[in-house]
mmCIF file of C-alpha atoms in Angstrom:
data_model
loop_
_atom_site.group_PDB
_atom_site.id
_atom_site.type_symbol
_atom_site.label_atom_id
_atom_site.label_comp_id
_atom_site.label_asym_id
_atom_site.label_seq_id
_atom_site.Cartn_x
_atom_site.Cartn_y
_atom_site.Cartn_z
ATOM 1 C CA MET A 615 19.319 -20.135 -69.694
ATOM 2 C CA ARG A 616 22.364 -18.582 -68.053
ATOM 3 C CA THR A 617 20.250 -15.797 -66.636
ATOM 4 C CA ARG A 618 17.890 -18.383 -64.855
ATOM 5 C CA ARG A 619 21.007 -20.020 -63.314
ATOM 6 C CA VAL A 620 22.231 -16.837 -61.987
ATOM 7 C CA LEU A 621 18.909 -15.870 -60.486
ATOM 8 C CA ALA A 622 18.460 -19.369 -58.913
ATOM 9 C CA ALA A 623 21.935 -18.951 -57.416
ATOM 10 C CA THR A 624 21.295 -15.573 -56.089
ATOM 11 C CA ALA A 625 17.855 -16.511 -54.628
ATOM 12 C CA THR A 626 19.530 -19.611 -52.865
ATOM 13 C CA LEU A 627 22.435 -17.148 -51.321
ATOM 14 C CA LEU A 628 19.725 -14.632 -50.186
ATOM 15 C CA LEU A 629 17.584 -17.565 -48.739
ATOM 16 C CA ALA A 630 20.632 -19.030 -46.894
ATOM 17 C CA ALA A 631 21.746 -15.679 -45.483
ATOM 18 C CA GLY A 632 18.164 -14.740 -44.533
ATOM 19 C CA CYS A 633 17.924 -17.966 -42.488
ATOM 20 C CA SER A 634 21.247 -17.631 -40.694
ATOM 21 C CA GLN A 635 21.629 -15.841 -37.415
ATOM 22 C CA THR A 636 24.193 -15.568 -34.726
ATOM 23 C CA VAL A 637 23.285 -16.608 -31.238
ATOM 24 C CA GLU A 638 24.889 -15.274 -28.165
ATOM 25 C CA GLY A 639 25.795 -17.286 -25.158
ATOM 26 C CA THR A 640 27.886 -20.130 -23.896
ATOM 27 C CA ALA A 641 27.502 -23.673 -25.469
ATOM 28 C CA ARG A 642 26.638 -26.281 -23.159
ATOM 29 C CA PRO A 643 26.865 -30.148 -23.575
ATOM 30 C CA ALA A 644 23.526 -31.769 -24.284
ATOM 31 C CA SER A 645 23.237 -33.335 -20.706
ATOM 32 C CA PHE A 646 23.466 -29.894 -19.009
ATOM 33 C CA GLY A 647 20.583 -29.338 -16.854
ATOM 34 C CA GLY A 648 20.279 -25.717 -16.173
ATOM 35 C CA SER A 649 22.097 -23.041 -14.275
ATOM 36 C CA GLY A 650 24.759 -24.479 -11.608
ATOM 37 C CA GLY A 651 24.303 -27.990 -13.483
ATOM 38 C CA GLU A 652 21.181 -28.907 -11.453
ATOM 39 C CA GLU A 653 18.836 -31.448 -12.913
ATOM 40 C CA PHE A 654 15.132 -30.359 -13.525
ATOM 41 C CA THR A 655 13.983 -31.773 -10.222
ATOM 42 C CA ASP A 656 10.045 -31.275 -10.670
ATOM 43 C CA LEU A 657 9.816 -32.337 -14.379
ATOM 44 C CA LEU A 658 6.254 -33.695 -14.963
ATOM 45 C CA THR A 659 5.113 -33.000 -11.441
ATOM 46 C CA GLU A 660 4.760 -29.209 -11.553
ATOM 47 C CA CYS A 661 0.994 -29.470 -12.178
ATOM 48 C CA ASP A 662 0.646 -31.419 -8.832
ATOM 49 C CA ALA A 663 1.870 -28.206 -6.944
ATOM 50 C CA VAL A 664 -1.681 -27.483 -5.819
ATOM 51 C CA SER A 665 -4.268 -30.242 -5.663
ATOM 52 C CA ASP A 666 -7.631 -30.130 -7.983
ATOM 53 C CA ASP A 667 -9.601 -29.618 -4.969
ATOM 54 C CA GLN A 668 -7.641 -26.726 -3.601
ATOM 55 C CA ILE A 669 -7.921 -25.349 -7.171
ATOM 56 C CA THR A 670 -11.541 -25.875 -7.331
ATOM 57 C CA ASP A 671 -12.193 -24.212 -3.867
ATOM 58 C CA THR A 672 -10.062 -21.347 -4.488
ATOM 59 C CA VAL A 673 -11.657 -20.151 -7.594
ATOM 60 C CA GLY A 674 -15.411 -21.043 -6.539
ATOM 61 C CA ALA A 675 -15.785 -24.051 -8.901
ATOM 62 C CA ASP A 676 -17.866 -27.269 -8.575
ATOM 63 C CA LEU A 677 -16.076 -29.364 -11.526
ATOM 64 C CA ILE A 678 -12.412 -29.193 -12.787
ATOM 65 C CA ALA A 679 -10.843 -30.710 -15.877
ATOM 66 C CA GLN A 680 -7.099 -30.791 -16.455
ATOM 67 C CA GLY A 681 -6.635 -29.860 -20.185
ATOM 68 C CA PHE A 682 -2.963 -29.708 -20.490
ATOM 69 C CA LEU A 683 0.121 -30.463 -18.564
ATOM 70 C CA GLY A 684 3.862 -29.715 -19.065
ATOM 71 C CA ALA A 685 5.893 -26.485 -18.347
ATOM 72 C CA ILE A 686 2.627 -24.906 -18.529
ATOM 73 C CA CYS A 687 -0.543 -26.523 -16.881
ATOM 74 C CA ARG A 688 -4.094 -25.708 -17.769
ATOM 75 C CA TRP A 689 -7.567 -26.438 -16.056
ATOM 76 C CA ASP A 690 -11.082 -25.726 -17.300
ATOM 77 C CA LEU A 691 -13.327 -25.395 -14.213
ATOM 78 C CA VAL A 692 -17.159 -24.866 -14.142
ATOM 79 C CA GLY A 693 -19.240 -23.441 -11.129
ATOM 80 C CA SER A 694 -21.613 -20.675 -10.357
ATOM 81 C CA ALA A 695 -19.422 -17.983 -12.007
ATOM 82 C CA GLY A 696 -19.456 -20.061 -15.268
ATOM 83 C CA THR A 697 -16.388 -21.406 -16.985
ATOM 84 C CA VAL A 698 -12.972 -20.519 -15.245
ATOM 85 C CA LYS A 699 -9.624 -21.044 -16.919
ATOM 86 C CA VAL A 700 -6.568 -21.458 -14.793
ATOM 87 C CA THR A 701 -3.140 -21.785 -15.954
ATOM 88 C CA PHE A 702 0.045 -22.575 -13.931
ATOM 89 C CA ASN A 703 3.714 -22.243 -15.074
ATOM 90 C CA TRP A 704 7.014 -22.996 -13.336
ATOM 91 C CA PHE A 705 10.134 -21.983 -15.329
ATOM 92 C CA GLU A 706 13.187 -23.583 -13.232
ATOM 93 C CA SER A 707 15.600 -21.158 -14.818
ATOM 94 C CA GLY A 708 13.117 -18.022 -15.170
ATOM 95 C CA THR A 709 13.514 -14.903 -13.290
ATOM 96 C CA LEU A 710 10.666 -12.553 -11.967
ATOM 97 C CA ALA A 711 12.511 -9.679 -13.828
ATOM 98 C CA ALA A 712 11.922 -11.528 -17.303
ATOM 99 C CA GLU A 713 8.319 -12.145 -16.244
ATOM 100 C CA ARG A 714 7.702 -8.610 -15.356
ATOM 101 C CA ALA A 715 9.498 -7.575 -18.724
ATOM 102 C CA ALA A 716 7.322 -9.968 -20.623
ATOM 103 C CA ASN A 717 4.040 -8.863 -19.246
ATOM 104 C CA GLU A 718 5.052 -5.232 -19.650
ATOM 105 C CA LYS A 719 5.822 -5.774 -23.409
ATOM 106 C CA LEU A 720 2.291 -7.191 -23.531
ATOM 107 C CA MET A 721 1.106 -3.886 -22.013
ATOM 108 C CA TYR A 722 -0.409 -5.442 -18.913
ATOM 109 C CA THR A 723 -0.684 -3.504 -15.766
ATOM 110 C CA VAL A 724 2.133 -4.882 -13.457
ATOM 111 C CA THR A 725 2.329 -4.262 -9.879
ATOM 112 C CA ASP A 726 4.608 -5.671 -7.038
ATOM 113 C CA THR A 727 3.358 -7.779 -4.261
ATOM 114 C CA THR A 728 4.281 -10.487 -1.985
ATOM 115 C CA VAL A 729 3.519 -14.089 -1.455
ATOM 116 C CA GLN A 730 4.724 -15.409 1.742
ATOM 117 C CA GLY A 731 7.306 -12.682 2.225
ATOM 118 C CA ARG A 732 8.845 -13.332 -1.313
ATOM 119 C CA LYS A 733 8.973 -10.683 -3.981
ATOM 120 C CA ALA A 734 6.076 -11.383 -6.701
ATOM 121 C CA ILE A 735 4.238 -9.425 -9.244
ATOM 122 C CA GLN A 736 0.547 -9.190 -10.265
ATOM 123 C CA ALA A 737 -0.455 -8.736 -13.659
ATOM 124 C CA GLN A 738 -3.751 -7.879 -15.344
ATOM 125 C CA ARG A 739 -4.652 -7.245 -19.082
ATOM 126 C CA PRO A 740 -5.834 -3.645 -19.914
ATOM 127 C CA ASN A 741 -9.641 -3.450 -19.306
ATOM 128 C CA ASP A 742 -10.024 -6.886 -18.326
ATOM 129 C CA PRO A 743 -11.309 -7.347 -14.763
ATOM 130 C CA ASP A 744 -12.040 -10.874 -15.267
ATOM 131 C CA SER A 745 -8.420 -12.308 -15.345
ATOM 132 C CA CYS A 746 -5.419 -11.790 -13.368
ATOM 133 C CA GLY A 747 -2.038 -13.514 -12.632
ATOM 134 C CA VAL A 748 0.489 -13.644 -9.828
ATOM 135 C CA SER A 749 4.140 -14.847 -10.295
ATOM 136 C CA ALA A 750 6.657 -15.214 -7.491
ATOM 137 C CA GLY A 751 10.004 -16.780 -6.842
ATOM 138 C CA ALA A 752 9.963 -20.505 -6.355
ATOM 139 C CA ASP A 753 11.316 -21.955 -3.218
ATOM 140 C CA ARG A 754 14.793 -23.367 -4.844
ATOM 141 C CA ALA A 755 15.232 -21.479 -8.083
ATOM 142 C CA GLY A 756 12.984 -20.125 -10.840
ATOM 143 C CA ILE A 757 9.700 -18.820 -11.029
ATOM 144 C CA PHE A 758 6.077 -19.886 -11.057
ATOM 145 C CA GLY A 759 2.923 -18.212 -11.700
ATOM 146 C CA TRP A 760 -0.778 -18.678 -11.734
ATOM 147 C CA TRP A 761 -3.385 -17.177 -14.194
ATOM 148 C CA VAL A 762 -7.088 -16.936 -13.346
ATOM 149 C CA GLN A 763 -9.633 -16.210 -15.916
ATOM 150 C CA TYR A 764 -13.310 -15.746 -15.105
ATOM 151 C CA GLN A 765 -15.949 -15.640 -17.709
ATOM 152 C CA PRO A 766 -16.772 -11.936 -18.434
ATOM 153 C CA ASP A 767 -20.410 -10.518 -17.461
ATOM 154 C CA VAL A 768 -20.882 -13.446 -14.962
ATOM 155 C CA ALA A 769 -20.465 -12.517 -11.077
ATOM 156 C CA HIS A 770 -17.286 -14.155 -9.915
ATOM 157 C CA PRO A 771 -14.736 -13.677 -7.001
ATOM 158 C CA ASP A 772 -11.695 -11.503 -7.540
ATOM 159 C CA PRO A 773 -9.349 -13.195 -10.018
ATOM 160 C CA CYS A 774 -6.323 -11.584 -8.311
ATOM 161 C CA GLN A 775 -7.121 -12.815 -5.020
ATOM 162 C CA ALA A 776 -7.585 -16.306 -6.447
ATOM 163 C CA ALA A 777 -4.305 -15.937 -8.353
ATOM 164 C CA ALA A 778 -2.572 -14.981 -5.133
ATOM 165 C CA LYS A 779 -4.198 -17.863 -3.048
ATOM 166 C CA LEU A 780 -3.058 -20.394 -5.573
ATOM 167 C CA ALA A 781 0.414 -18.934 -5.519
ATOM 168 C CA ASP A 782 0.410 -19.007 -1.409
ATOM 169 C CA LEU A 783 -0.751 -22.667 -1.633
ATOM 170 C CA THR A 784 2.150 -23.379 -4.106
ATOM 171 C CA LEU A 785 4.853 -22.287 -1.672
ATOM 172 C CA ASN A 786 3.163 -24.053 1.149
ATOM 173 C CA LEU A 787 3.537 -27.141 -0.862
ATOM 174 C CA SER A 788 6.958 -26.831 -2.327
ATOM 175 C CA ARG A 789 9.105 -26.464 0.993
#
């Protein structure tokens, strides 16, 4: 009986120790809105940065359905190139360096590019010519990115050109 209690106590201590961690950084009050104390100015409107018609035209589709909206917005489109998946993200406290590091960690091919004179990156998965993403600095703070993924084995436009065009449209509308 005593052995069970000692084992149970030891297991509880190991479990508690295994779940604890130290978090680096500076504590902020719950009302803190981000770097510099700014509020998230575009909360719940990021998915409207480019209209559905512009997305449809850019990727060469006929029909569009928005699948999810939030910090990451998703659309499914259908056209002569089959099904196209488009993803948009906008991180008001993100950086292009962090986005590059995340893509490189995923072993994507990352190249420097520009969108309306702003530093940007283009990312592609290895051996995947059907999808591409472009991320750029937002007009005020943070970063945004577009990812376009066409159906494999179906003739389609260049996904990198489509992602770059969507990024261009985003900067035009966010000024």
